[in-house]
Amino acid sequence: MIRITPDQTTLGFIGTGVMGQSMAGHLLKAGYRVNVFSRTRSKTDALCEQGAVWMESVAQLAKASNVIITIVGFPSDVEEVYGGSGGIIENAEPSSIAIDMTTSDPALAQKLSKTGLKREIHVLDAPVSGGDIGAKNAALSIMVGGDKAAFDAVLPLFEIMGQNIVYQGGPGSGQHTKMANQIAIASGMVAVCEAISYAKHAGLDPETVLESIGKGAAGSWSLSNLGPRMIAGNYDPGFFVKHFIKDMNIALESSKGMGIKTPGLDLAKSLYDELVAKGCENDGTQALYKLYTE
Amino acid sequence: MIRITPDQTTLGFIGTGVMGQSMAGHLLKAGYRVNVFSRTRSKTDALCEQGAVWMESVAQLAKASNVIITIVGFPSDVEEVYGGSGGIIENAEPSSIAIDMTTSDPALAQKLSKTGLKREIHVLDAPVSGGDIGAKNAALSIMVGGDKAAFDAVLPLFEIMGQNIVYQGGPGSGQHTKMANQIAIASGMVAVCEAISYAKHAGLDPETVLESIGKGAAGSWSLSNLGPRMIAGNYDPGFFVKHFIKDMNIALESSKGMGIKTPGLDLAKSLYDELVAKGCENDGTQALYKLYTE
């Protein structure tokens, strides 16, 4: 397995959205050479000013990098970046490691891992949680699936970007873990909305109610962090409704594939669909509360 | 308003189940005279050995006590203990304070408060959360509704039994707050079950998954405390399914009365009904996970 050090390793980074920019920035600051590519070149400008090197294509980036990190939008974007004649798997050098940090389909992660191995390229799935702020503060939770030796090799890179880094098992395990995370959030958001809605309709001061219920058996990250935003009518996006719906769709598809029932997830998804029908896809996920204020 | 001190105050305690026994025990240890009554006399034996005084009836207890604390089973029990010619309101001395710590119906709490005032008796609603262990360790969360001056007067007693004591507003506000608490728990339990079920069906090690998802945006008290019991197949009651169903029924009734929708609570209740149909009413609430293991 390759050894990862700033001297010996050139990184490639694809997907320079808000999170990707912070993550690639941390790698640059740690002394790594970082090649970047984006469909929208301007999104890499800030990184290039910090020393990142612009690549003309995914293929060029893959050829010029030992470890390739991707964090793009949808599973279809992952497929496009990894597959085909211009993709990472066809163009990376044997013994390269590719890490997909997009929240994506577990089955796709398994497929890419398998395809990669034919060219001696290890593909890890390593989605994150912690959002923009976690990315900015290098405090992401990173859940990783794939070859264990490849995980061990790139662990120093994960440690530059995150704090709670857990190897979850073979290919797809990182994505599956992220799906479990999103499933827990889905019904958890319903829980928070209904508790606050009840409190408000009962004529209570919901902030005082949070003092009573926030730390006990009803307590949750969502209640403590998003509850106050609901109460304040602040629907600014920490995590976009449209992205959460993408994740719930993957989780539903994956659950269906395993033949398991998810009545809570089904309900949450239908409520978020209602919210989107009202034009709220660019709100933060706490906007679900809007459905309870009518 | 009466002044509460061990010298000047005689307490009455009705409802000496597991929680009530611990709570009354703390009051005795703090130096208070405590009168006790129970439909089943043997349930007061341990307290009487610690110095509590047995009363032959609710009426006798009410007459002989300045502050009367109740923690019984169902709203119908509360009605029986407070109402009628043998009840607390008819028999307590004017200027007494009665505190119902049962999780009960907010509308009933409002009614008892009103009836009590006609005889100059303040009735507070002060349900708790924290369970057997919270009661034992004097660490209960106590959410209180009713007259503010009466609350201030009995605060020293609450501080002997609990830690997070919050005045929530007028009569019924304590019960409403507890309902918000139970509503948050209801969908929260669905969230935890489905996340762990997904992880297990995906072939992951659910305990390792908890390491990734337990502390971030998916984190909750239930996930951290009941998740591991689900994984271990430990369905011993911390909080009984049958008691949770009682609470959900009150919350549903109350929500209906206010005309608000609670799709998450509706779903949770229907799942717990399924669980009871399987004969699991004496399990702990984490037994909901059984529905996901079939």
Coordinates of C-alpha atoms in Angstrom, one line a residue:
Chain A
M1 CA 0.0 0.0 0.0
I2 CA 1.2 3.5 -0.8
R3 CA 2.6 5.6 2.0
I4 CA 0.9 9.0 2.5
T5 CA 3.2 12.0 3.3
P6 CA 3.2 15.5 1.9
D7 CA 6.6 14.7 0.3
Q8 CA 5.6 11.6 -1.5
T9 CA 1.9 12.1 -2.2
T10 CA 0.1 14.3 -4.7
L11 CA -3.6 14.6 -4.0
G12 CA -6.4 15.2 -6.4
F13 CA -9.6 16.9 -5.3
I14 CA -12.9 17.0 -7.3
G15 CA -15.9 18.8 -6.0
T16 CA -15.1 22.2 -4.7
G17 CA -18.5 23.2 -3.3
V18 CA -18.7 24.9 0.2
M19 CA -17.6 21.7 2.0
G20 CA -15.1 20.6 -0.5
Q21 CA -13.4 24.0 -0.5
S22 CA -12.8 23.8 3.3
M23 CA -11.7 20.2 3.1
A24 CA -9.2 20.8 0.3
G25 CA -8.0 23.9 2.0
H26 CA -7.1 21.9 5.1
L27 CA -5.1 19.5 3.0
L28 CA -3.2 22.4 1.4
K29 CA -2.4 23.9 4.8
A30 CA -1.1 20.5 5.9
G31 CA 1.5 20.8 3.2
Y32 CA 0.1 18.5 0.5
R33 CA 0.3 19.2 -3.2
V34 CA -3.4 19.3 -4.3
N35 CA -4.6 19.1 -7.9
V36 CA -8.2 20.4 -8.4
F37 CA -10.8 20.0 -11.0
S38 CA -14.4 21.3 -11.1
R39 CA -17.1 21.6 -13.8
T40 CA -17.2 25.3 -12.9
R41 CA -13.5 26.5 -12.9
S42 CA -14.2 29.6 -10.9
K43 CA -15.1 27.4 -7.9
T44 CA -11.5 26.4 -7.7
D45 CA -10.1 30.0 -7.8
A46 CA -9.7 30.4 -4.1
L47 CA -7.9 27.1 -3.7
C48 CA -5.6 27.8 -6.6
E49 CA -4.7 31.1 -4.9
Q50 CA -3.7 28.9 -1.9
G51 CA -1.5 26.8 -4.1
A52 CA -3.8 24.2 -5.6
V53 CA -3.0 23.3 -9.2
W54 CA -5.8 23.4 -11.8
M55 CA -6.3 20.3 -14.0
E56 CA -8.1 20.4 -17.3
S57 CA -10.1 17.2 -16.8
V58 CA -11.0 14.4 -14.4
A59 CA -8.7 12.2 -16.5
Q60 CA -5.7 14.6 -16.2
L61 CA -6.3 14.9 -12.5
A62 CA -6.5 11.2 -12.0
K63 CA -3.3 10.6 -13.9
A64 CA -1.4 13.2 -11.9
S65 CA -2.5 12.3 -8.4
N66 CA -1.8 9.3 -6.0
V67 CA -4.9 9.8 -3.9
I68 CA -8.1 11.2 -5.4
I69 CA -10.8 12.7 -3.2
T70 CA -14.3 13.4 -4.6
I71 CA -17.2 15.1 -3.0
V72 CA -19.8 15.9 -5.6
G73 CA -23.6 16.1 -5.7
F74 CA -25.7 13.1 -6.7
P75 CA -24.9 9.4 -7.2
S76 CA -25.2 10.2 -10.9
D77 CA -22.3 12.7 -10.6
V78 CA -20.3 10.1 -8.7
E79 CA -20.9 7.6 -11.5
E80 CA -19.8 10.2 -14.1
V81 CA -16.6 11.1 -12.3
Y82 CA -15.5 7.5 -11.6
G83 CA -16.8 5.6 -14.7
G84 CA -16.3 5.8 -18.4
S85 CA -13.2 6.4 -20.5
G86 CA -12.6 9.8 -19.0
G87 CA -13.2 8.8 -15.4
I88 CA -11.0 8.2 -12.4
I89 CA -10.9 4.4 -12.6
E90 CA -9.8 4.3 -16.2
N91 CA -7.2 7.0 -15.8
A92 CA -5.7 6.7 -12.3
E93 CA -2.3 4.9 -12.0
P94 CA -2.5 1.4 -10.5
S95 CA -2.0 1.5 -6.7
S96 CA -3.8 4.8 -6.4
I97 CA -6.5 5.2 -3.8
A98 CA -9.7 7.1 -4.6
I99 CA -12.0 8.3 -1.8
D100 CA -15.6 9.2 -2.5
M101 CA -16.9 11.5 0.3
T102 CA -20.2 12.3 -1.4
T103 CA -23.3 11.0 0.4
S104 CA -24.2 8.4 -2.3
D105 CA -25.7 5.0 -3.0
P106 CA -24.1 2.1 -1.1
A107 CA -24.7 -0.2 -4.0
L108 CA -22.8 2.2 -6.3
A109 CA -19.9 2.3 -3.8
Q110 CA -19.7 -1.5 -3.9
K111 CA -19.7 -1.4 -7.7
L112 CA -17.0 1.2 -8.0
S113 CA -14.8 -0.7 -5.5
K114 CA -15.1 -3.8 -7.5
T115 CA -14.4 -2.1 -10.8
G116 CA -11.5 -0.2 -9.3
L117 CA -9.8 -3.4 -8.1
K118 CA -9.6 -4.7 -11.7
R119 CA -7.1 -1.8 -12.3
E120 CA -5.5 -2.2 -8.8
I121 CA -7.2 1.0 -7.7
H122 CA -8.7 1.0 -4.2
V123 CA -12.0 3.0 -4.0
L124 CA -13.1 3.9 -0.5
D125 CA -16.6 5.3 0.4
A126 CA -16.2 7.9 3.1
P127 CA -19.3 10.1 3.5
V128 CA -19.2 12.7 6.2
S129 CA -21.5 14.4 8.6
G130 CA -21.1 17.7 10.3
G131 CA -22.0 20.1 7.5
D132 CA -20.3 23.3 6.4
I133 CA -19.2 24.1 9.9
G134 CA -17.7 20.7 10.5
A135 CA -15.9 21.0 7.2
K136 CA -14.6 24.5 8.1
N137 CA -13.4 23.4 11.5
A138 CA -11.9 20.1 10.4
A139 CA -14.4 18.5 12.8
L140 CA -16.3 16.2 10.3
S141 CA -17.4 12.8 11.3
I142 CA -16.1 10.4 8.6
M143 CA -17.7 7.0 8.1
V144 CA -15.6 4.7 6.0
G145 CA -16.1 1.6 4.0
G146 CA -13.7 -0.4 1.7
D147 CA -10.4 -2.1 2.0
K148 CA -9.0 -1.8 5.5
A149 CA -5.3 -1.4 4.4
A150 CA -6.3 1.4 2.1
F151 CA -8.2 3.0 5.0
D152 CA -5.1 2.8 7.2
A153 CA -3.0 4.3 4.4
V154 CA -5.2 7.4 4.0
L155 CA -6.1 7.8 7.6
P156 CA -3.6 10.7 8.0
L157 CA -5.7 12.6 5.3
F158 CA -9.0 11.9 7.1
E159 CA -7.4 13.2 10.3
I160 CA -6.7 16.5 8.6
M161 CA -10.3 16.9 7.7
G162 CA -12.2 15.3 10.5
Q163 CA -12.4 14.2 14.1
N164 CA -14.6 11.2 14.5
I165 CA -13.2 8.8 11.9
V166 CA -14.6 5.3 12.0
Y167 CA -13.8 2.4 9.8
Q168 CA -17.2 0.6 9.3
G169 CA -16.3 -2.4 7.1
G170 CA -16.1 -3.4 3.5
P171 CA -17.1 -1.5 0.4
G172 CA -20.4 0.4 0.9
S173 CA -20.3 0.3 4.7
G174 CA -19.5 4.0 4.9
Q175 CA -22.5 4.9 2.7
H176 CA -24.7 2.4 4.7
T177 CA -23.7 4.1 7.9
K178 CA -24.5 7.5 6.5
M179 CA -27.9 6.2 5.5
A180 CA -28.5 5.0 9.1
N181 CA -27.5 8.5 10.2
Q182 CA -30.0 10.1 7.8
I183 CA -32.8 7.7 8.8
A184 CA -32.3 8.6 12.4
I185 CA -32.4 12.3 11.5
A186 CA -35.6 11.9 9.4
S187 CA -38.0 10.7 12.1
G188 CA -36.0 12.8 14.7
M189 CA -37.0 15.9 12.8
V190 CA -40.7 14.9 12.9
A191 CA -40.3 14.4 16.6
V192 CA -38.9 17.9 17.2
C193 CA -41.4 19.6 15.0
E194 CA -44.4 17.9 16.7
A195 CA -43.1 18.5 20.2
I196 CA -42.6 22.2 19.6
S197 CA -45.8 22.5 17.7
Y198 CA -47.7 20.9 20.6
A199 CA -46.0 23.2 23.1
K200 CA -46.8 26.3 21.1
H201 CA -50.5 25.4 20.4
A202 CA -50.9 24.6 24.1
G203 CA -49.9 28.2 24.9
L204 CA -46.6 27.3 26.5
D205 CA -43.4 29.2 25.9
P206 CA -41.5 26.7 23.7
E207 CA -38.1 28.0 24.9
T208 CA -39.0 27.3 28.5
V209 CA -40.3 23.8 27.4
L210 CA -36.9 23.1 25.9
E211 CA -35.3 23.8 29.3
S212 CA -37.5 21.0 30.7
I213 CA -37.2 18.5 27.9
G214 CA -33.9 19.2 26.2
K215 CA -31.6 17.2 28.4
G216 CA -33.7 14.2 29.4
A217 CA -35.1 11.2 27.5
A218 CA -36.6 13.4 24.8
G219 CA -33.3 15.2 24.1
S220 CA -31.6 15.1 20.8
W221 CA -29.1 17.1 18.7
S222 CA -31.9 18.3 16.5
L223 CA -34.1 19.4 19.5
S224 CA -31.2 21.4 21.0
N225 CA -29.8 22.8 17.7
L226 CA -32.7 23.1 15.3
G227 CA -35.6 23.5 17.8
P228 CA -34.5 27.1 18.7
R229 CA -34.3 28.0 15.0
M230 CA -37.9 26.6 14.5
I231 CA -39.1 28.7 17.4
A232 CA -37.4 31.8 16.0
G233 CA -38.8 31.2 12.5
N234 CA -35.2 31.0 11.2
Y235 CA -35.2 28.6 8.2
D236 CA -31.8 29.5 6.8
P237 CA -30.0 26.4 5.5
G238 CA -27.5 24.6 7.6
F239 CA -28.4 21.5 5.7
F240 CA -30.7 22.0 2.6
V241 CA -34.1 20.4 2.3
K242 CA -33.2 19.4 -1.3
H243 CA -30.1 17.6 -0.2
F244 CA -31.8 15.8 2.6
I245 CA -34.5 14.6 0.2
K246 CA -31.7 13.3 -2.1
D247 CA -30.3 11.3 0.9
M248 CA -33.8 10.0 2.0
N249 CA -34.4 8.8 -1.6
I250 CA -31.1 6.8 -1.5
A251 CA -32.0 5.4 1.9
L252 CA -35.5 4.4 0.7
E253 CA -34.1 2.8 -2.4
S254 CA -31.5 0.9 -0.4
S255 CA -34.1 -0.2 2.3
K256 CA -36.4 -1.4 -0.5
G257 CA -33.5 -3.4 -1.9
M258 CA -32.9 -5.1 1.4
G259 CA -36.6 -5.7 1.9
I260 CA -36.9 -3.8 5.2
K261 CA -39.8 -1.6 6.3
T262 CA -39.2 2.0 7.3
P263 CA -42.6 3.5 8.2
G264 CA -40.9 6.5 10.0
L265 CA -38.7 7.3 7.0
D266 CA -41.6 6.9 4.6
L267 CA -43.6 9.4 6.7
A268 CA -40.7 11.9 7.0
K269 CA -40.1 11.7 3.2
S270 CA -43.8 12.3 2.5
L271 CA -43.8 15.4 4.8
Y272 CA -40.6 16.8 3.2
D273 CA -42.2 16.2 -0.2
E274 CA -45.1 18.3 1.0
L275 CA -42.6 21.0 2.1
V276 CA -41.0 21.0 -1.4
A277 CA -44.4 21.3 -3.0
K278 CA -44.6 24.6 -1.1
G279 CA -41.4 25.8 -2.7
C280 CA -39.1 25.3 0.3
E281 CA -36.4 23.1 -1.1
N282 CA -33.7 25.7 -0.5
D283 CA -34.6 26.1 3.2
G284 CA -32.8 24.3 5.9
T285 CA -34.2 21.0 7.1
Q286 CA -35.7 22.7 10.2
A287 CA -38.3 24.3 7.8
L288 CA -40.3 21.1 8.2
Y289 CA -41.8 23.0 11.1
K290 CA -43.6 25.2 8.6
L291 CA -46.0 22.3 8.0
Y292 CA -47.0 22.5 11.7
T293 CA -47.6 26.2 11.8
E294 CA -50.6 26.3 9.4
Chain B
M1 CA -48.9 31.4 51.0
I2 CA -47.8 28.8 53.5
R3 CA -44.1 28.5 54.4
I4 CA -42.6 25.1 53.9
T5 CA -40.1 23.9 56.5
P6 CA -39.7 20.5 58.2
D7 CA -40.8 22.1 61.5
Q8 CA -44.0 23.7 60.2
T9 CA -45.1 21.4 57.5
T10 CA -46.6 18.0 57.4
L11 CA -46.6 16.3 54.0
G12 CA -49.0 13.7 52.7
F13 CA -47.9 11.3 50.0
I14 CA -50.3 9.2 47.9
G15 CA -48.9 6.7 45.4
T16 CA -46.1 4.6 46.7
G17 CA -45.1 2.8 43.5
V18 CA -41.4 2.4 42.6
M19 CA -41.0 6.1 41.9
G20 CA -43.2 7.4 44.7
Q21 CA -41.3 5.3 47.3
S22 CA -38.0 6.9 46.3
M23 CA -39.5 10.4 46.2
A24 CA -41.2 10.1 49.6
G25 CA -38.1 8.5 51.0
H26 CA -36.1 11.6 50.1
L27 CA -38.6 13.9 51.8
L28 CA -38.4 11.8 55.0
K29 CA -34.6 11.9 54.9
A30 CA -34.8 15.7 54.6
G31 CA -36.6 15.7 57.9
Y32 CA -40.2 16.1 56.9
R33 CA -43.2 14.4 58.6
V34 CA -44.8 12.4 55.9
N35 CA -48.3 10.8 56.0
V36 CA -48.8 8.0 53.5
F37 CA -51.8 6.3 52.0
S38 CA -52.0 3.6 49.3
R39 CA -54.8 1.3 48.1
T40 CA -52.3 -1.5 48.8
R41 CA -51.1 -0.9 52.4
S42 CA -48.1 -3.2 52.0
K43 CA -46.6 -0.7 49.5
T44 CA -46.1 1.8 52.3
D45 CA -44.4 -0.6 54.7
A46 CA -40.9 0.4 53.8
L47 CA -41.7 4.1 54.2
C48 CA -43.4 3.5 57.5
E49 CA -40.3 1.8 58.7
Q50 CA -38.4 5.0 57.8
G51 CA -40.9 7.0 59.9
A52 CA -43.8 7.7 57.6
V53 CA -47.3 7.6 59.2
W54 CA -50.0 5.4 57.8
M55 CA -53.4 7.1 57.1
E56 CA -56.6 5.1 56.7
S57 CA -58.0 7.1 53.8
V58 CA -57.3 9.8 51.3
A59 CA -59.6 12.0 53.4
Q60 CA -57.7 11.4 56.6
L61 CA -54.4 12.1 54.9
A62 CA -55.7 15.3 53.3
K63 CA -57.0 16.6 56.6
A64 CA -53.8 15.9 58.4
S65 CA -51.3 17.3 55.8
N66 CA -50.4 20.8 54.7
V67 CA -48.9 19.8 51.3
I68 CA -50.3 16.7 49.6
I69 CA -48.2 15.0 46.8
T70 CA -49.8 12.4 44.5
I71 CA -48.2 10.2 41.9
V72 CA -50.7 7.6 40.9
G73 CA -51.4 5.6 37.6
F74 CA -54.0 6.9 35.2
P75 CA -55.9 10.2 34.9
S76 CA -58.9 8.2 36.2
D77 CA -56.9 7.5 39.4
V78 CA -56.1 11.2 39.7
E79 CA -59.7 12.1 39.4
E80 CA -60.7 9.6 42.1
V81 CA -58.0 10.8 44.5
Y82 CA -58.8 14.5 44.1
G83 CA -62.6 14.5 43.4
G84 CA -65.7 13.3 45.3
S85 CA -66.6 13.5 48.9
G86 CA -63.6 11.4 50.0
G87 CA -61.1 13.2 47.8
I88 CA -58.3 15.7 48.5
I89 CA -60.1 18.8 47.4
E90 CA -63.1 18.2 49.7
N91 CA -61.0 17.3 52.7
A92 CA -57.8 19.3 52.7
E93 CA -57.7 22.4 54.9
P94 CA -58.0 25.8 53.1
S95 CA -54.5 27.2 52.1
S96 CA -53.2 23.6 51.6
I97 CA -51.2 22.9 48.4
A98 CA -51.7 19.7 46.5
I99 CA -49.2 18.6 43.8
D100 CA -50.1 16.0 41.3
M101 CA -46.9 14.5 39.9
T102 CA -48.7 11.8 37.9
T103 CA -48.3 12.1 34.1
S104 CA -51.9 13.0 33.4
D105 CA -54.4 14.9 31.3
P106 CA -53.7 18.7 31.0
A107 CA -57.4 19.4 30.8
L108 CA -58.0 17.5 34.1
A109 CA -55.2 19.4 35.7
Q110 CA -56.9 22.7 34.7
K111 CA -60.2 21.4 36.1
L112 CA -58.7 20.3 39.4
S113 CA -56.9 23.6 39.8
K114 CA -60.2 25.5 39.3
T115 CA -62.2 23.2 41.7
G116 CA -59.4 23.5 44.3
L117 CA -59.5 27.3 44.3
K118 CA -63.1 27.3 45.4
R119 CA -61.9 25.8 48.7
E120 CA -58.7 27.9 48.7
I121 CA -56.6 24.9 47.9
H122 CA -53.9 25.3 45.2
V123 CA -53.5 22.3 43.0
L124 CA -50.2 22.2 41.0
D125 CA -49.5 19.8 38.1
A126 CA -45.9 18.7 38.3
P127 CA -45.2 15.6 36.2
V128 CA -41.6 14.3 36.1
S129 CA -39.2 12.6 33.8
G130 CA -36.2 10.6 34.6
G131 CA -37.8 7.3 35.6
D132 CA -37.0 5.0 38.5
I133 CA -33.3 6.0 38.4
G134 CA -34.0 9.7 38.4
A135 CA -36.4 9.2 41.3
K136 CA -33.9 7.1 43.2
N137 CA -31.0 9.6 42.7
A138 CA -33.2 12.7 43.3
A139 CA -32.4 13.7 39.8
L140 CA -35.9 14.0 38.3
S141 CA -36.8 16.7 35.8
I142 CA -40.0 18.3 37.2
M143 CA -42.2 20.4 34.9
V144 CA -44.7 22.5 36.8
G145 CA -47.9 24.3 36.0
G146 CA -50.3 26.2 38.3
D147 CA -50.2 29.2 40.6
K148 CA -46.7 30.8 40.6
A149 CA -46.7 31.7 44.3
A150 CA -47.8 28.1 45.2
F151 CA -44.9 26.9 43.0
D152 CA -42.4 29.2 44.8
A153 CA -43.7 28.0 48.1
V154 CA -43.2 24.2 47.4
L155 CA -40.0 24.7 45.4
P156 CA -37.9 23.4 48.4
L157 CA -39.8 20.1 48.2
F158 CA -39.2 19.8 44.5
E159 CA -35.5 20.5 45.1
I160 CA -35.4 17.5 47.4
M161 CA -36.7 15.2 44.7
G162 CA -35.3 16.6 41.5
Q163 CA -32.7 18.6 39.7
N164 CA -34.2 20.3 36.6
I165 CA -37.2 22.1 38.1
V166 CA -38.9 24.5 35.6
Y167 CA -42.1 26.5 36.2
Q168 CA -43.9 26.3 32.8
G169 CA -47.0 28.5 33.4
G170 CA -50.6 28.3 34.6
P171 CA -52.6 25.2 35.4
G172 CA -52.0 22.3 33.0
S173 CA -48.7 23.7 31.7
G174 CA -46.7 21.0 33.5
Q175 CA -48.8 18.3 31.9
H176 CA -48.6 20.0 28.5
T177 CA -44.8 20.1 28.8
K178 CA -44.7 16.4 29.7
M179 CA -46.9 15.7 26.6
A180 CA -44.4 17.6 24.4
N181 CA -41.7 15.5 26.0
Q182 CA -43.5 12.2 25.2
I183 CA -44.3 13.4 21.7
A184 CA -40.6 14.0 21.1
I185 CA -39.8 10.6 22.5
A186 CA -42.4 8.8 20.4
S187 CA -41.0 9.6 16.9
G188 CA -37.5 9.6 18.4
M189 CA -38.0 5.9 19.2
V190 CA -39.1 5.2 15.6
A191 CA -36.0 7.0 14.4
V192 CA -33.6 4.9 16.6
C193 CA -35.3 1.6 15.7
E194 CA -35.1 2.2 12.0
A195 CA -31.5 3.4 12.0
I196 CA -30.3 0.4 13.9
S197 CA -32.5 -2.0 11.9
Y198 CA -31.1 -0.5 8.7
A199 CA -27.5 -0.9 10.0
K200 CA -28.1 -4.5 11.0
H201 CA -29.8 -5.5 7.7
A202 CA -26.9 -3.8 5.8
G203 CA -24.5 -6.2 7.5
L204 CA -22.8 -3.5 9.6
D205 CA -21.8 -3.8 13.2
P206 CA -24.5 -1.6 14.8
E207 CA -22.3 -0.7 17.8
T208 CA -19.6 0.6 15.4
V209 CA -22.3 2.5 13.6
L210 CA -23.3 4.2 16.9
E211 CA -19.7 5.4 17.2
S212 CA -20.1 7.2 14.0
I213 CA -23.7 8.6 14.4
G214 CA -24.2 8.8 18.1
K215 CA -22.7 12.2 18.7
G216 CA -23.6 14.2 15.6
A217 CA -26.8 15.5 14.0
A218 CA -28.5 12.0 14.4
G219 CA -27.6 11.8 18.1
S220 CA -30.3 11.5 20.8
W221 CA -30.7 10.3 24.4
S222 CA -32.7 7.4 23.0
L223 CA -30.0 6.4 20.5
S224 CA -27.2 6.5 23.1
N225 CA -29.2 4.9 25.9
L226 CA -31.7 2.6 24.4
G227 CA -29.9 1.8 21.1
P228 CA -27.4 -0.4 22.8
R229 CA -30.2 -2.3 24.6
M230 CA -31.9 -2.9 21.3
I231 CA -28.7 -4.2 19.8
A232 CA -28.2 -6.5 22.8
G233 CA -31.8 -7.7 22.7
N234 CA -32.3 -6.4 26.2
Y235 CA -36.0 -5.4 26.5
D236 CA -36.1 -5.1 30.3
P237 CA -38.4 -2.2 31.3
G238 CA -36.8 1.1 32.2
F239 CA -40.1 2.7 31.1
F240 CA -42.9 0.3 30.4
V241 CA -44.6 0.1 27.0
K242 CA -48.0 0.1 28.7
H243 CA -47.2 3.4 30.5
F244 CA -45.9 5.0 27.4
I245 CA -49.1 4.0 25.6
K246 CA -51.1 5.7 28.3
D247 CA -49.1 8.9 27.8
M248 CA -49.4 8.8 24.0
N249 CA -53.2 8.4 24.4
I250 CA -53.3 11.5 26.6
A251 CA -51.2 13.4 24.1
L252 CA -53.3 12.3 21.2
E253 CA -56.5 13.3 23.0
S254 CA -55.0 16.6 23.9
S255 CA -53.7 17.3 20.4
K256 CA -57.1 16.4 19.0
G257 CA -58.7 18.8 21.4
M258 CA -56.4 21.6 20.1
G259 CA -57.0 20.6 16.5
I260 CA -53.4 20.0 15.6
K261 CA -52.0 17.3 13.5
T262 CA -49.4 14.8 14.8
P263 CA -48.6 12.3 12.0
G264 CA -45.4 11.2 13.8
L265 CA -47.2 10.5 17.0
D266 CA -50.0 8.8 15.2
L267 CA -47.5 6.5 13.5
A268 CA -45.6 5.8 16.8
K269 CA -48.8 5.0 18.6
S270 CA -49.9 2.6 15.9
L271 CA -46.5 0.8 16.0
Y272 CA -46.7 0.5 19.8
D273 CA -50.3 -0.9 19.5
E274 CA -48.8 -3.5 17.1
L275 CA -46.2 -4.3 19.8
V276 CA -48.9 -4.7 22.5
A277 CA -50.9 -7.0 20.2
K278 CA -47.8 -9.2 20.4
G279 CA -48.1 -9.3 24.2
C280 CA -45.2 -6.9 24.9
E281 CA -46.9 -4.3 27.1
N282 CA -44.6 -5.2 30.0
D283 CA -41.4 -4.7 28.1
G284 CA -39.4 -1.5 28.1
T285 CA -40.1 1.0 25.4
Q286 CA -37.0 0.0 23.4
A287 CA -38.9 -3.3 22.6
L288 CA -40.4 -1.4 19.7
Y289 CA -37.3 -2.6 17.9
K290 CA -38.8 -6.1 17.9
L291 CA -41.1 -5.0 15.1
Y292 CA -38.0 -4.4 13.0
T293 CA -36.4 -7.7 13.6
E294 CA -39.0 -9.9 11.9

